[in-house]
XYZ file of C-alpha atoms in Angstrom:
315
model
C 175.226 156.092 63.299
C 179.055 156.295 61.611
C 179.375 159.712 63.116
C 177.903 158.663 66.548
C 180.276 155.319 66.496
C 183.332 157.663 65.569
C 182.756 159.855 68.153
C 182.148 157.354 70.828
C 185.597 155.462 69.642
C 187.328 158.826 69.971
C 185.723 159.504 73.803
C 187.157 155.935 74.557
C 190.463 156.459 72.833
C 190.984 159.454 74.719
C 193.181 159.661 77.584
C 190.140 160.711 79.962
C 187.978 157.948 78.362
C 190.800 155.399 79.039
C 190.625 156.871 82.533
C 186.994 156.084 82.923
C 187.470 152.429 81.645
C 190.238 151.547 83.789
C 189.412 153.352 87.144
C 185.949 154.590 86.707
C 184.429 151.534 88.377
C 183.544 151.848 92.067
C 186.677 152.437 94.419
C 187.713 150.142 97.366
C 186.852 152.926 99.502
C 183.195 153.057 97.839
C 182.627 149.634 98.240
C 184.003 149.270 101.944
C 181.144 152.024 103.201
C 178.479 149.799 101.681
C 179.736 146.975 102.932
C 180.617 148.105 106.566
C 177.040 148.623 107.825
C 176.648 144.720 107.307
C 180.260 143.929 108.291
C 180.512 145.592 111.684
C 177.250 144.235 113.001
C 177.937 140.780 111.830
C 181.419 140.883 113.319
C 180.082 142.324 116.653
C 177.192 140.280 117.097
C 177.962 136.940 115.588
C 181.801 136.521 114.874
C 182.717 137.775 118.515
C 180.264 135.922 120.517
C 180.906 132.783 118.670
C 184.628 133.345 119.265
C 183.874 134.177 122.855
C 181.813 130.792 123.424
C 184.566 128.816 121.796
C 187.317 130.327 124.154
C 185.001 129.804 127.340
C 184.310 126.274 126.329
C 188.193 125.346 126.524
C 188.371 126.933 129.902
C 187.819 125.624 133.528
C 187.874 126.732 136.911
C 190.518 125.507 139.497
C 190.678 125.993 143.133
C 193.925 126.223 145.315
C 193.781 124.986 149.114
C 190.684 122.643 148.665
C 186.736 123.397 148.229
C 186.635 126.981 149.979
C 190.265 127.961 148.387
C 190.917 130.772 145.674
C 189.217 129.674 142.298
C 191.041 130.843 139.116
C 190.355 129.858 135.485
C 192.944 128.315 133.314
C 193.117 126.713 129.896
C 191.426 122.854 130.282
C 191.344 121.599 126.741
C 188.540 119.481 125.858
C 187.703 118.987 129.359
C 184.343 120.731 129.182
C 183.236 118.989 126.193
C 184.551 115.526 128.025
C 181.676 116.391 130.733
C 179.275 117.185 128.238
C 179.340 114.023 126.625
C 179.322 112.157 129.927
C 176.149 114.150 130.896
C 173.325 111.798 130.642
C 170.769 115.074 130.862
C 172.363 116.221 127.897
C 171.829 113.307 125.691
C 168.541 112.463 127.443
C 167.743 116.203 126.034
C 169.187 115.468 122.507
C 166.897 112.197 122.354
C 163.960 114.014 123.422
C 164.642 116.910 120.874
C 165.147 114.288 118.158
C 161.832 112.558 118.796
C 160.096 116.221 118.384
C 162.009 116.728 115.295
C 161.168 113.453 113.740
C 157.446 114.003 114.192
C 156.611 117.357 114.237
C 159.034 118.743 111.127
C 157.317 116.458 108.802
C 153.604 117.088 109.887
C 154.513 120.952 109.817
C 155.862 121.033 106.467
C 153.354 118.628 105.207
C 150.438 120.924 106.457
C 152.287 123.947 104.946
C 152.781 122.348 101.588
C 148.889 121.420 101.172
C 147.819 124.778 102.065
C 150.244 126.441 99.381
C 148.988 123.992 96.911
C 145.242 124.915 97.914
C 146.342 128.571 97.779
C 147.955 128.259 94.163
C 144.868 126.282 92.787
C 142.417 128.182 90.825
C 139.616 126.414 92.419
C 140.025 128.538 95.780
C 138.039 131.623 96.335
C 139.233 134.437 98.708
C 142.902 133.463 98.409
C 144.182 136.509 100.051
C 141.830 135.658 103.058
C 143.321 132.337 103.614
C 147.080 133.234 102.443
C 146.729 136.049 105.602
C 144.804 133.646 108.054
C 147.412 130.866 107.548
C 150.434 133.509 108.015
C 148.776 135.487 110.739
C 150.083 133.001 113.887
C 153.738 133.714 112.745
C 153.160 137.261 113.428
C 152.775 136.079 116.975
C 155.800 136.275 119.387
C 156.769 132.550 120.488
C 156.312 133.632 123.995
C 152.887 135.012 123.556
C 151.975 132.017 121.610
C 153.089 129.576 124.193
C 151.253 131.852 126.778
C 148.162 131.479 124.752
C 148.138 127.766 124.233
C 149.245 127.176 128.048
C 145.934 128.517 128.788
C 144.051 126.354 126.523
C 146.021 123.267 128.012
C 145.532 124.102 131.450
C 142.876 121.750 133.015
C 141.724 124.577 135.870
C 141.264 127.153 132.918
C 141.058 125.976 129.623
C 137.278 125.947 128.172
C 138.499 123.236 125.700
C 139.428 120.852 128.278
C 135.946 121.236 130.023
C 134.037 120.884 126.887
C 136.169 117.503 126.256
C 135.431 116.422 129.752
C 131.516 117.414 129.226
C 131.579 114.979 126.222
C 133.362 111.782 128.137
C 136.937 112.629 127.122
C 139.459 113.478 129.763
C 142.836 114.798 128.102
C 145.950 115.519 129.975
C 147.669 117.770 127.574
C 150.492 118.280 130.170
C 150.879 115.186 131.238
C 154.224 112.985 131.010
C 153.320 111.412 127.857
C 151.692 114.492 125.901
C 153.259 117.620 127.087
C 156.049 117.196 124.273
C 153.492 116.883 121.866
C 151.779 120.090 123.221
C 154.904 121.938 122.663
C 155.014 120.477 119.392
C 151.674 121.742 118.659
C 152.469 125.570 119.590
C 155.395 125.224 117.048
C 153.477 123.818 114.319
C 150.796 126.361 114.796
C 153.475 129.337 114.720
C 155.565 127.951 111.905
C 153.206 126.373 109.360
C 152.350 129.915 107.762
C 156.144 131.037 107.691
C 157.095 127.696 105.759
C 153.966 128.029 103.614
C 154.738 131.420 102.538
C 157.934 130.174 101.091
C 156.554 127.380 99.024
C 153.837 129.416 97.796
C 156.065 132.093 96.627
C 157.960 129.251 94.762
C 154.683 127.923 93.150
C 154.269 131.415 91.988
C 157.492 131.328 89.903
C 156.196 128.438 87.657
C 155.103 129.398 84.350
C 151.099 129.014 83.813
C 152.033 127.827 80.453
C 153.323 124.394 82.038
C 149.982 124.026 83.608
C 148.131 124.443 80.367
C 150.607 121.948 78.291
C 149.695 119.137 81.077
C 146.415 119.894 80.905
C 146.092 119.251 77.207
C 147.564 116.198 78.104
C 145.011 114.956 80.208
C 146.549 115.791 83.443
C 144.316 116.497 86.548
C 144.610 119.005 89.171
C 145.789 116.421 91.624
C 148.171 115.227 88.928
C 149.488 118.731 88.329
C 149.962 119.159 91.912
C 151.875 116.047 93.081
C 153.747 115.334 90.003
C 154.776 118.895 88.210
C 154.373 121.598 90.846
C 156.169 119.453 94.069
C 158.783 118.459 92.178
C 159.410 121.868 90.823
C 159.399 123.611 94.256
C 161.581 120.781 95.779
C 164.413 123.464 96.719
C 161.933 125.560 98.569
C 160.924 122.473 100.312
C 164.484 121.326 101.222
C 165.032 124.731 102.589
C 162.039 124.910 105.031
C 163.431 121.483 106.097
C 166.753 123.019 106.937
C 165.100 125.859 108.669
C 163.079 123.505 110.567
C 165.999 121.357 111.567
C 167.751 124.263 112.960
C 164.668 125.907 114.811
C 164.000 122.196 116.599
C 167.478 122.115 118.054
C 166.998 125.611 119.304
C 163.535 124.971 120.922
C 163.209 126.681 124.279
C 160.596 129.229 124.418
C 157.605 127.037 124.203
C 158.619 124.049 127.167
C 159.999 126.781 128.968
C 156.633 128.737 129.311
C 154.848 125.033 129.953
C 157.440 124.378 132.729
C 155.492 127.177 134.556
C 152.369 125.111 134.759
C 153.628 121.579 134.083
C 155.777 119.696 136.520
C 156.536 117.302 133.714
C 158.750 119.664 132.160
C 162.486 119.810 133.730
C 164.573 122.557 133.496
C 167.113 120.379 131.196
C 163.877 119.281 128.872
C 165.755 120.375 125.736
C 169.106 121.138 125.089
C 168.987 124.677 125.097
C 167.313 124.787 128.309
C 169.963 122.546 129.848
C 172.475 125.329 128.513
C 170.381 127.954 129.967
C 170.154 125.987 133.690
C 173.864 125.280 133.592
C 174.622 128.828 132.945
C 172.069 130.157 135.652
C 174.666 128.052 138.139
C 177.394 130.396 137.158
C 179.055 127.477 135.181
C 179.694 129.608 132.429
C 182.320 127.375 130.979
C 180.520 124.460 130.693
C 177.054 126.082 129.234
C 179.662 127.196 126.472
C 180.429 124.126 125.697
C 177.098 122.508 125.665
C 176.270 125.577 123.098
C 178.970 124.695 120.518
C 177.859 120.959 120.695
C 174.492 121.990 119.761
C 175.814 124.253 117.237
C 177.716 121.674 115.662
C 175.123 118.824 115.738
C 172.826 121.435 114.127
C 175.039 122.300 111.579
C 175.949 118.466 110.880
C 172.279 117.914 110.662
C 171.351 120.605 108.259
C 174.475 120.406 105.936
C 173.902 116.629 105.708
C 170.399 116.827 105.143
C 170.914 119.509 102.318
C 173.473 117.460 100.696
C 171.630 114.262 100.738
C 168.568 115.687 99.628
C 169.843 118.016 97.035
C 171.962 115.174 95.303
C 168.631 113.085 95.067
C 166.724 116.008 93.913
C 169.392 116.737 91.095
C 170.322 120.255 92.454
């Protein structure tokens, strides 16, 4: 061992060895070669569109010579944002989506948590089958799922509606008081499996010795689930909640598809639908301002929730 250590010391002390220690790490060019495949698409497809949206949101269209005069685009400051905040349709859509999130997100995450806990218990058989079954709806594209459920909601086509009508119930899934919750049901069906998988993965990382020690202390499976497992996977629950808040404010596909069969969904039903409707009228500057406001609201809610819950959870 002495000879080996001596030879190693000599190699390090040699000029070649010093070059390896001082400059033997990856060069800047090599690091850049590995980073650019991510950095270039990030700049082109994220930073550039965001920057362009911000630029458009502070532009306004003016006309010279009256209503039929020549139009030109110029800097307008916060004029577009003032119009957004004065738009009653915008605040109605925000309130509607807020009600949607307050009800749908807790229900979806609770169902996902229950399924994850059931899949993690040793009492359940055929876990792989149940896990795939719970996750399978997430593999269905959102538009396809909305089309499937719209078939089940349609009074003229749905076998479910016919069955309920036959037993004396007369549901109106597309009525003014139910259409929002019909869209919520589609979102819950789509995303429960995704959130369940995140929670279940967190449960798999918990050492089994912890459960054995709890059982020796007399803890039941119910106690282990709600007093040990749930607090430990609290970061995963917080993460899925943040994702759900972001997804709620981005809601578009479900109500847009249901709008084709229901007159109770307008083109301004959600903030995203409002931005699309405004852009369809060639008012791109106003649509950009709406999009920026939605992004700011999303950031404030998700970041605020994360900070609040992280402090309470001691993270």
